[in-house]
Amino acid sequence: MVFRASVLTLYPEMFPGPLGLSLAGRALERGDWSLEACQIREHGIGRHRTVDDTPAGGSPGMVLRPDVLAAAIDAASPEGDTRPRLLMSPRGRPLRQGEVRDLAAGEGVVIVCGRFEGVDERVIEARGLREVSIGDYILSGGEMAALVLLDAAVRLLPGVMGNAQSGQTESFENDLLEHPHYTRPAVWEGRAIPAVLQSGHHGAVEAWRRAEAERLTAERRPDLLRR
Ligand code: SAH
């Protein structure tokens, strides 16, 4: 089963973008996952292929029309498609590693990228879109958020990450931040690598890493420890 991503956007040129390079890009070329960028405007209204209109109740900005978006969603994800449908949105539940892992274990995703002030609320309800945020700040569109989500998911697909081991102690696995890393030279600008890492004592190294992970998490992300 290949992980299939369909992204609905007004800027399909933004895909695969950075996901065409490095690990994700090679996996895409190998066919370990697929990416389809669908132009919402193809479902726009009239000669100008209009996709947006002014907000009901009045306020600045524009809102993506529900009929246009629904037509785009139905074309990209016809009945019987069981992939989750996500809407990138600052109002969504903040994306976490656990959800990324669940998504990567599935068949793929359909991702709607908002623009302007956002999308008409009715299409969120009618097409069962799950709103997902990548953080408490406002982007100008959902595309970069979709790239972030896909990058996080694709690197978890079997065979994509060179060293499968490196996933297990990574930050947010076990609700901990990762321990610090060191590499050669052994002394750099007068700073030595912690002696325990050079001791060759596997148990001591593990204990040190665990303690460092807990110390950093307590210091920087006490919210993770409370979970
Ligand atoms: N008026 C909206 C913001 C619209 S920003 C509000 O105040 O909530 C335009 C689009 O960018 C959104 O529809 C969404 O698709 C995307 N976007 C912006 N910030 C985002 C974030 N933090 N996470 C995910 N998507 C985001």
PDB file of C-alpha atoms and ligand atoms in Angstrom:
ATOM      1  CA  MET A   1       0.000   0.000   0.000  1.00  0.00           C
ATOM      2  CA  VAL A   2       1.397   3.356  -1.018  1.00  0.00           C
ATOM      3  CA  PHE A   3       0.719   6.471   1.077  1.00  0.00           C
ATOM      4  CA  ARG A   4      -1.319   8.771  -1.164  1.00  0.00           C
ATOM      5  CA  ALA A   5      -1.475  12.512  -0.530  1.00  0.00           C
ATOM      6  CA  SER A   6      -3.895  14.800  -2.367  1.00  0.00           C
ATOM      7  CA  VAL A   7      -3.505  18.506  -1.686  1.00  0.00           C
ATOM      8  CA  LEU A   8      -6.187  20.991  -2.715  1.00  0.00           C
ATOM      9  CA  THR A   9      -4.705  24.412  -3.260  1.00  0.00           C
ATOM     10  CA  LEU A  10      -4.794  27.606  -5.297  1.00  0.00           C
ATOM     11  CA  TYR A  11      -1.011  27.244  -5.689  1.00  0.00           C
ATOM     12  CA  PRO A  12      -0.262  23.708  -6.932  1.00  0.00           C
ATOM     13  CA  GLU A  13       3.162  24.998  -8.106  1.00  0.00           C
ATOM     14  CA  MET A  14       4.198  24.951  -4.430  1.00  0.00           C
ATOM     15  CA  PHE A  15       4.180  21.101  -4.561  1.00  0.00           C
ATOM     16  CA  PRO A  16       6.177  18.954  -4.212  1.00  0.00           C
ATOM     17  CA  GLY A  17       8.528  21.912  -3.591  1.00  0.00           C
ATOM     18  CA  PRO A  18      10.912  20.943  -0.790  1.00  0.00           C
ATOM     19  CA  LEU A  19       9.336  17.473  -0.641  1.00  0.00           C
ATOM     20  CA  GLY A  20      10.869  16.779  -4.062  1.00  0.00           C
ATOM     21  CA  LEU A  21      14.341  16.837  -2.471  1.00  0.00           C
ATOM     22  CA  SER A  22      16.347  14.682  -0.078  1.00  0.00           C
ATOM     23  CA  LEU A  23      14.723  11.694   1.654  1.00  0.00           C
ATOM     24  CA  ALA A  24      11.117  12.600   0.822  1.00  0.00           C
ATOM     25  CA  GLY A  25      12.024  13.366  -2.788  1.00  0.00           C
ATOM     26  CA  ARG A  26      13.860  10.101  -3.328  1.00  0.00           C
ATOM     27  CA  ALA A  27      10.959   8.211  -1.736  1.00  0.00           C
ATOM     28  CA  LEU A  28       8.574  10.053  -4.069  1.00  0.00           C
ATOM     29  CA  GLU A  29      10.681   9.037  -7.094  1.00  0.00           C
ATOM     30  CA  ARG A  30      10.789   5.430  -5.888  1.00  0.00           C
ATOM     31  CA  GLY A  31       7.001   5.474  -5.569  1.00  0.00           C
ATOM     32  CA  ASP A  32       6.986   4.901  -1.795  1.00  0.00           C
ATOM     33  CA  TRP A  33       4.396   7.649  -1.621  1.00  0.00           C
ATOM     34  CA  SER A  34       2.472   9.749  -4.125  1.00  0.00           C
ATOM     35  CA  LEU A  35       1.518  13.403  -4.201  1.00  0.00           C
ATOM     36  CA  GLU A  36      -1.216  14.999  -6.272  1.00  0.00           C
ATOM     37  CA  ALA A  37      -1.684  18.787  -6.140  1.00  0.00           C
ATOM     38  CA  CYS A  38      -5.212  19.710  -7.242  1.00  0.00           C
ATOM     39  CA  GLN A  39      -6.027  23.213  -8.440  1.00  0.00           C
ATOM     40  CA  ILE A  40      -9.154  24.431  -6.606  1.00  0.00           C
ATOM     41  CA  ARG A  41      -9.675  27.054  -9.301  1.00  0.00           C
ATOM     42  CA  GLU A  42     -10.571  24.352 -11.824  1.00  0.00           C
ATOM     43  CA  HIS A  43     -13.837  24.166  -9.923  1.00  0.00           C
ATOM     44  CA  GLY A  44     -14.301  27.953  -9.796  1.00  0.00           C
ATOM     45  CA  ILE A  45     -17.458  29.722 -10.924  1.00  0.00           C
ATOM     46  CA  GLY A  46     -17.936  31.322 -14.335  1.00  0.00           C
ATOM     47  CA  ARG A  47     -15.534  32.614 -16.907  1.00  0.00           C
ATOM     48  CA  HIS A  48     -13.205  33.971 -14.242  1.00  0.00           C
ATOM     49  CA  ARG A  49     -13.231  30.719 -12.267  1.00  0.00           C
ATOM     50  CA  THR A  50     -14.065  32.637  -9.105  1.00  0.00           C
ATOM     51  CA  VAL A  51     -13.289  30.748  -5.888  1.00  0.00           C
ATOM     52  CA  ASP A  52     -14.005  33.310  -3.161  1.00  0.00           C
ATOM     53  CA  ASP A  53     -16.480  35.944  -2.056  1.00  0.00           C
ATOM     54  CA  THR A  54     -16.962  38.558   0.645  1.00  0.00           C
ATOM     55  CA  PRO A  55     -17.688  37.474   4.243  1.00  0.00           C
ATOM     56  CA  ALA A  56     -21.347  37.323   5.234  1.00  0.00           C
ATOM     57  CA  GLY A  57     -21.999  39.903   7.959  1.00  0.00           C
ATOM     58  CA  GLY A  58     -19.270  42.108   6.537  1.00  0.00           C
ATOM     59  CA  SER A  59     -15.569  42.289   7.440  1.00  0.00           C
ATOM     60  CA  PRO A  60     -12.417  42.727   5.433  1.00  0.00           C
ATOM     61  CA  GLY A  61     -10.979  39.952   3.302  1.00  0.00           C
ATOM     62  CA  MET A  62     -12.442  37.102   1.301  1.00  0.00           C
ATOM     63  CA  VAL A  63     -13.705  33.616   2.080  1.00  0.00           C
ATOM     64  CA  LEU A  64     -13.400  30.452  -0.037  1.00  0.00           C
ATOM     65  CA  ARG A  65     -16.829  29.404  -1.340  1.00  0.00           C
ATOM     66  CA  PRO A  66     -18.300  26.127  -0.058  1.00  0.00           C
ATOM     67  CA  ASP A  67     -19.663  24.996  -3.448  1.00  0.00           C
ATOM     68  CA  VAL A  68     -16.296  25.469  -5.152  1.00  0.00           C
ATOM     69  CA  LEU A  69     -14.352  23.725  -2.397  1.00  0.00           C
ATOM     70  CA  ALA A  70     -16.846  20.863  -2.177  1.00  0.00           C
ATOM     71  CA  ALA A  71     -16.551  20.253  -5.932  1.00  0.00           C
ATOM     72  CA  ALA A  72     -12.757  20.202  -5.615  1.00  0.00           C
ATOM     73  CA  ILE A  73     -12.911  17.813  -2.643  1.00  0.00           C
ATOM     74  CA  ASP A  74     -15.394  15.500  -4.387  1.00  0.00           C
ATOM     75  CA  ALA A  75     -13.167  15.339  -7.465  1.00  0.00           C
ATOM     76  CA  ALA A  76      -9.996  14.604  -5.484  1.00  0.00           C
ATOM     77  CA  SER A  77     -11.627  12.305  -2.957  1.00  0.00           C
ATOM     78  CA  PRO A  78     -14.686  10.571  -4.433  1.00  0.00           C
ATOM     79  CA  GLU A  79     -17.086   8.476  -2.392  1.00  0.00           C
ATOM     80  CA  GLY A  80     -15.375   5.370  -1.068  1.00  0.00           C
ATOM     81  CA  ASP A  81     -12.102   7.183  -0.471  1.00  0.00           C
ATOM     82  CA  THR A  82     -11.444   6.470   3.206  1.00  0.00           C
ATOM     83  CA  ARG A  83      -8.416   8.734   3.618  1.00  0.00           C
ATOM     84  CA  PRO A  84      -8.802  11.349   6.375  1.00  0.00           C
ATOM     85  CA  ARG A  85      -9.704  14.818   5.115  1.00  0.00           C
ATOM     86  CA  LEU A  86      -7.792  17.594   6.769  1.00  0.00           C
ATOM     87  CA  LEU A  87      -8.121  21.350   6.603  1.00  0.00           C
ATOM     88  CA  MET A  88      -4.993  23.254   7.542  1.00  0.00           C
ATOM     89  CA  SER A  89      -6.271  25.900   9.949  1.00  0.00           C
ATOM     90  CA  PRO A  90      -4.946  27.971  12.860  1.00  0.00           C
ATOM     91  CA  ARG A  91      -8.164  27.030  14.692  1.00  0.00           C
ATOM     92  CA  GLY A  92      -7.364  23.322  14.468  1.00  0.00           C
ATOM     93  CA  ARG A  93      -5.922  20.967  17.046  1.00  0.00           C
ATOM     94  CA  PRO A  94      -2.154  21.547  17.159  1.00  0.00           C
ATOM     95  CA  LEU A  95      -0.348  18.822  15.215  1.00  0.00           C
ATOM     96  CA  ARG A  96       1.646  16.435  17.402  1.00  0.00           C
ATOM     97  CA  GLN A  97       3.968  13.524  16.660  1.00  0.00           C
ATOM     98  CA  GLY A  98       1.363  10.959  17.757  1.00  0.00           C
ATOM     99  CA  GLU A  99      -1.105  12.169  15.141  1.00  0.00           C
ATOM    100  CA  VAL A 100       1.629  12.275  12.519  1.00  0.00           C
ATOM    101  CA  ARG A 101       2.422   8.641  13.327  1.00  0.00           C
ATOM    102  CA  ASP A 102      -1.245   7.655  13.007  1.00  0.00           C
ATOM    103  CA  LEU A 103      -1.515   9.436   9.654  1.00  0.00           C
ATOM    104  CA  ALA A 104       1.680   7.803   8.350  1.00  0.00           C
ATOM    105  CA  ALA A 105       0.306   4.377   9.276  1.00  0.00           C
ATOM    106  CA  GLY A 106      -2.799   4.969   7.131  1.00  0.00           C
ATOM    107  CA  GLU A 107      -3.581   5.086   3.430  1.00  0.00           C
ATOM    108  CA  GLY A 108      -2.722   8.754   3.019  1.00  0.00           C
ATOM    109  CA  VAL A 109      -4.435  12.123   3.398  1.00  0.00           C
ATOM    110  CA  VAL A 110      -6.550  14.645   1.577  1.00  0.00           C
ATOM    111  CA  ILE A 111      -5.441  18.129   2.621  1.00  0.00           C
ATOM    112  CA  VAL A 112      -7.338  21.349   1.940  1.00  0.00           C
ATOM    113  CA  CYS A 113      -5.222  24.499   2.022  1.00  0.00           C
ATOM    114  CA  GLY A 114      -7.085  27.643   3.010  1.00  0.00           C
ATOM    115  CA  ARG A 115      -6.280  31.131   1.750  1.00  0.00           C
ATOM    116  CA  PHE A 116      -7.595  34.647   2.457  1.00  0.00           C
ATOM    117  CA  GLU A 117      -9.684  34.733   5.657  1.00  0.00           C
ATOM    118  CA  GLY A 118     -10.347  31.005   5.441  1.00  0.00           C
ATOM    119  CA  VAL A 119     -13.130  28.759   4.171  1.00  0.00           C
ATOM    120  CA  ASP A 120     -16.931  28.791   4.510  1.00  0.00           C
ATOM    121  CA  GLU A 121     -17.832  26.899   7.705  1.00  0.00           C
ATOM    122  CA  ARG A 122     -20.485  24.776   5.968  1.00  0.00           C
ATOM    123  CA  VAL A 123     -18.021  22.890   3.788  1.00  0.00           C
ATOM    124  CA  ILE A 124     -16.013  21.929   6.893  1.00  0.00           C
ATOM    125  CA  GLU A 125     -19.144  20.281   8.323  1.00  0.00           C
ATOM    126  CA  ALA A 126     -20.533  18.855   5.097  1.00  0.00           C
ATOM    127  CA  ARG A 127     -17.289  17.200   3.973  1.00  0.00           C
ATOM    128  CA  GLY A 128     -16.103  16.198   7.439  1.00  0.00           C
ATOM    129  CA  LEU A 129     -12.872  18.199   7.372  1.00  0.00           C
ATOM    130  CA  ARG A 130     -10.654  17.844  10.450  1.00  0.00           C
ATOM    131  CA  GLU A 131      -8.947  21.120  11.206  1.00  0.00           C
ATOM    132  CA  VAL A 132      -5.220  20.827  11.937  1.00  0.00           C
ATOM    133  CA  SER A 133      -2.922  23.643  13.048  1.00  0.00           C
ATOM    134  CA  ILE A 134       0.875  23.639  12.898  1.00  0.00           C
ATOM    135  CA  GLY A 135       1.219  26.260  15.627  1.00  0.00           C
ATOM    136  CA  ASP A 136      -0.102  29.424  17.210  1.00  0.00           C
ATOM    137  CA  TYR A 137       0.712  31.886  14.461  1.00  0.00           C
ATOM    138  CA  ILE A 138      -0.975  32.905  11.216  1.00  0.00           C
ATOM    139  CA  LEU A 139       0.371  31.875   7.814  1.00  0.00           C
ATOM    140  CA  SER A 140      -0.873  33.430   4.595  1.00  0.00           C
ATOM    141  CA  GLY A 141      -2.084  30.063   3.321  1.00  0.00           C
ATOM    142  CA  GLY A 142      -2.329  26.399   4.218  1.00  0.00           C
ATOM    143  CA  GLU A 143       0.309  25.248   1.712  1.00  0.00           C
ATOM    144  CA  MET A 144       3.358  25.535   3.940  1.00  0.00           C
ATOM    145  CA  ALA A 145       1.412  23.916   6.767  1.00  0.00           C
ATOM    146  CA  ALA A 146       0.539  21.023   4.424  1.00  0.00           C
ATOM    147  CA  LEU A 147       4.220  20.690   3.459  1.00  0.00           C
ATOM    148  CA  VAL A 148       5.148  20.547   7.147  1.00  0.00           C
ATOM    149  CA  LEU A 149       2.571  17.860   7.881  1.00  0.00           C
ATOM    150  CA  LEU A 150       3.558  15.775   4.853  1.00  0.00           C
ATOM    151  CA  ASP A 151       7.272  16.068   5.597  1.00  0.00           C
ATOM    152  CA  ALA A 152       6.665  14.825   9.130  1.00  0.00           C
ATOM    153  CA  ALA A 153       4.508  11.920   7.907  1.00  0.00           C
ATOM    154  CA  VAL A 154       6.580  10.829   4.906  1.00  0.00           C
ATOM    155  CA  ARG A 155       9.805  10.425   6.886  1.00  0.00           C
ATOM    156  CA  LEU A 156       7.997   7.828   9.012  1.00  0.00           C
ATOM    157  CA  LEU A 157       6.995   5.677   6.034  1.00  0.00           C
ATOM    158  CA  PRO A 158       8.793   2.321   5.904  1.00  0.00           C
ATOM    159  CA  GLY A 159      12.117   2.584   4.079  1.00  0.00           C
ATOM    160  CA  VAL A 160      12.180   6.382   3.849  1.00  0.00           C
ATOM    161  CA  MET A 161      14.510   7.233   6.714  1.00  0.00           C
ATOM    162  CA  GLY A 162      18.010   5.816   6.164  1.00  0.00           C
ATOM    163  CA  ASN A 163      18.544   4.740   9.747  1.00  0.00           C
ATOM    164  CA  ALA A 164      15.249   3.420  11.121  1.00  0.00           C
ATOM    165  CA  GLN A 165      16.753   3.405  14.631  1.00  0.00           C
ATOM    166  CA  SER A 166      17.099   7.151  14.802  1.00  0.00           C
ATOM    167  CA  GLY A 167      13.332   7.502  15.105  1.00  0.00           C
ATOM    168  CA  GLN A 168      13.030   5.925  18.505  1.00  0.00           C
ATOM    169  CA  THR A 169      14.724   8.412  20.836  1.00  0.00           C
ATOM    170  CA  GLU A 170      13.702  11.420  18.819  1.00  0.00           C
ATOM    171  CA  SER A 171      12.033  14.411  20.446  1.00  0.00           C
ATOM    172  CA  PHE A 172       8.338  13.866  21.310  1.00  0.00           C
ATOM    173  CA  GLU A 173       8.618  10.078  21.253  1.00  0.00           C
ATOM    174  CA  ASN A 174       7.802   9.138  24.881  1.00  0.00           C
ATOM    175  CA  ASP A 175       6.878  12.797  25.520  1.00  0.00           C
ATOM    176  CA  LEU A 176      10.542  13.729  25.938  1.00  0.00           C
ATOM    177  CA  LEU A 177      12.849  16.049  24.076  1.00  0.00           C
ATOM    178  CA  GLU A 178      15.935  14.344  22.703  1.00  0.00           C
ATOM    179  CA  HIS A 179      19.305  14.276  24.508  1.00  0.00           C
ATOM    180  CA  PRO A 180      22.161  16.436  23.125  1.00  0.00           C
ATOM    181  CA  HIS A 181      24.352  15.113  20.301  1.00  0.00           C
ATOM    182  CA  TYR A 182      28.113  15.353  19.807  1.00  0.00           C
ATOM    183  CA  THR A 183      30.511  14.315  17.061  1.00  0.00           C
ATOM    184  CA  ARG A 184      34.194  14.782  16.207  1.00  0.00           C
ATOM    185  CA  PRO A 185      36.451  16.585  16.979  1.00  0.00           C
ATOM    186  CA  ALA A 186      36.713  15.346  20.582  1.00  0.00           C
ATOM    187  CA  VAL A 187      37.706  18.825  21.729  1.00  0.00           C
ATOM    188  CA  TRP A 188      36.482  21.890  19.864  1.00  0.00           C
ATOM    189  CA  GLU A 189      37.201  25.492  20.926  1.00  0.00           C
ATOM    190  CA  GLY A 190      38.224  24.110  24.300  1.00  0.00           C
ATOM    191  CA  ARG A 191      34.945  22.212  24.758  1.00  0.00           C
ATOM    192  CA  ALA A 192      35.214  18.445  25.243  1.00  0.00           C
ATOM    193  CA  ILE A 193      32.592  15.837  24.477  1.00  0.00           C
ATOM    194  CA  PRO A 194      31.146  14.581  27.819  1.00  0.00           C
ATOM    195  CA  ALA A 195      33.471  11.828  29.073  1.00  0.00           C
ATOM    196  CA  VAL A 196      30.683   9.273  29.512  1.00  0.00           C
ATOM    197  CA  LEU A 197      30.054   9.277  25.743  1.00  0.00           C
ATOM    198  CA  GLN A 198      33.673   8.249  25.182  1.00  0.00           C
ATOM    199  CA  SER A 199      33.669   5.598  27.920  1.00  0.00           C
ATOM    200  CA  GLY A 200      32.432   2.787  25.700  1.00  0.00           C
ATOM    201  CA  HIS A 201      30.075   1.863  28.558  1.00  0.00           C
ATOM    202  CA  HIS A 202      26.722   1.344  26.838  1.00  0.00           C
ATOM    203  CA  GLY A 203      24.616   1.300  30.032  1.00  0.00           C
ATOM    204  CA  ALA A 204      26.198   4.500  31.317  1.00  0.00           C
ATOM    205  CA  VAL A 205      25.656   6.211  27.952  1.00  0.00           C
ATOM    206  CA  GLU A 206      21.973   5.238  27.970  1.00  0.00           C
ATOM    207  CA  ALA A 207      21.513   6.463  31.545  1.00  0.00           C
ATOM    208  CA  TRP A 208      23.191   9.781  30.720  1.00  0.00           C
ATOM    209  CA  ARG A 209      21.052  10.282  27.617  1.00  0.00           C
ATOM    210  CA  ARG A 210      17.865   9.532  29.514  1.00  0.00           C
ATOM    211  CA  ALA A 211      18.822  11.941  32.321  1.00  0.00           C
ATOM    212  CA  GLU A 212      19.687  14.679  29.813  1.00  0.00           C
ATOM    213  CA  ALA A 213      16.413  14.158  27.948  1.00  0.00           C
ATOM    214  CA  GLU A 214      14.501  14.515  31.221  1.00  0.00           C
ATOM    215  CA  ARG A 215      16.503  17.572  32.275  1.00  0.00           C
ATOM    216  CA  LEU A 216      15.944  19.361  28.948  1.00  0.00           C
ATOM    217  CA  THR A 217      12.265  18.492  28.895  1.00  0.00           C
ATOM    218  CA  ALA A 218      11.728  19.742  32.466  1.00  0.00           C
ATOM    219  CA  GLU A 219      13.586  22.948  31.615  1.00  0.00           C
ATOM    220  CA  ARG A 220      12.061  23.736  28.224  1.00  0.00           C
ATOM    221  CA  ARG A 221       8.814  21.810  27.914  1.00  0.00           C
ATOM    222  CA  PRO A 222       7.353  20.997  31.311  1.00  0.00           C
ATOM    223  CA  ASP A 223       3.993  20.678  29.533  1.00  0.00           C
ATOM    224  CA  LEU A 224       5.248  17.438  27.915  1.00  0.00           C
ATOM    225  CA  LEU A 225       6.107  15.869  31.289  1.00  0.00           C
ATOM    226  CA  ARG A 226       2.652  16.698  32.643  1.00  0.00           C
ATOM    227  CA  ARG A 227       1.000  14.715  29.833  1.00  0.00           C
TER     228      ARG A 227
HETATM  229  N1  SAH B   1      -8.720  34.271   9.438  1.00  0.00           N
HETATM  230  C1  SAH B   1      -8.107  33.061   9.864  1.00  0.00           C
HETATM  231  C2  SAH B   1      -6.672  32.932   9.326  1.00  0.00           C
HETATM  232  C3  SAH B   1      -6.609  32.710   7.856  1.00  0.00           C
HETATM  233  S1  SAH B   1      -4.976  32.452   7.300  1.00  0.00           S
HETATM  234  C4  SAH B   1      -8.084  33.021  11.402  1.00  0.00           C
HETATM  235  O1  SAH B   1      -7.941  34.091  12.009  1.00  0.00           O
HETATM  236  O2  SAH B   1      -8.194  31.935  11.983  1.00  0.00           O
HETATM  237  C5  SAH B   1      -5.249  31.693   5.720  1.00  0.00           C
HETATM  238  C6  SAH B   1      -5.094  30.207   5.661  1.00  0.00           C
HETATM  239  O3  SAH B   1      -3.777  29.840   6.030  1.00  0.00           O
HETATM  240  C7  SAH B   1      -5.984  29.400   6.576  1.00  0.00           C
HETATM  241  O4  SAH B   1      -7.239  29.161   6.005  1.00  0.00           O
HETATM  242  C8  SAH B   1      -5.206  28.119   6.757  1.00  0.00           C
HETATM  243  O5  SAH B   1      -5.446  27.200   5.695  1.00  0.00           O
HETATM  244  C9  SAH B   1      -3.769  28.579   6.652  1.00  0.00           C
HETATM  245  N2  SAH B   1      -3.125  28.725   7.961  1.00  0.00           N
HETATM  246  C10 SAH B   1      -2.777  29.885   8.552  1.00  0.00           C
HETATM  247  N3  SAH B   1      -2.182  29.693   9.736  1.00  0.00           N
HETATM  248  C11 SAH B   1      -2.129  28.351   9.920  1.00  0.00           C
HETATM  249  C12 SAH B   1      -1.625  27.523  10.962  1.00  0.00           C
HETATM  250  N4  SAH B   1      -1.072  28.024  12.064  1.00  0.00           N
HETATM  251  N5  SAH B   1      -1.753  26.171  10.816  1.00  0.00           N
HETATM  252  C13 SAH B   1      -2.323  25.655   9.710  1.00  0.00           C
HETATM  253  N6  SAH B   1      -2.811  26.400   8.685  1.00  0.00           N
HETATM  254  C14 SAH B   1      -2.721  27.730   8.782  1.00  0.00           C
END
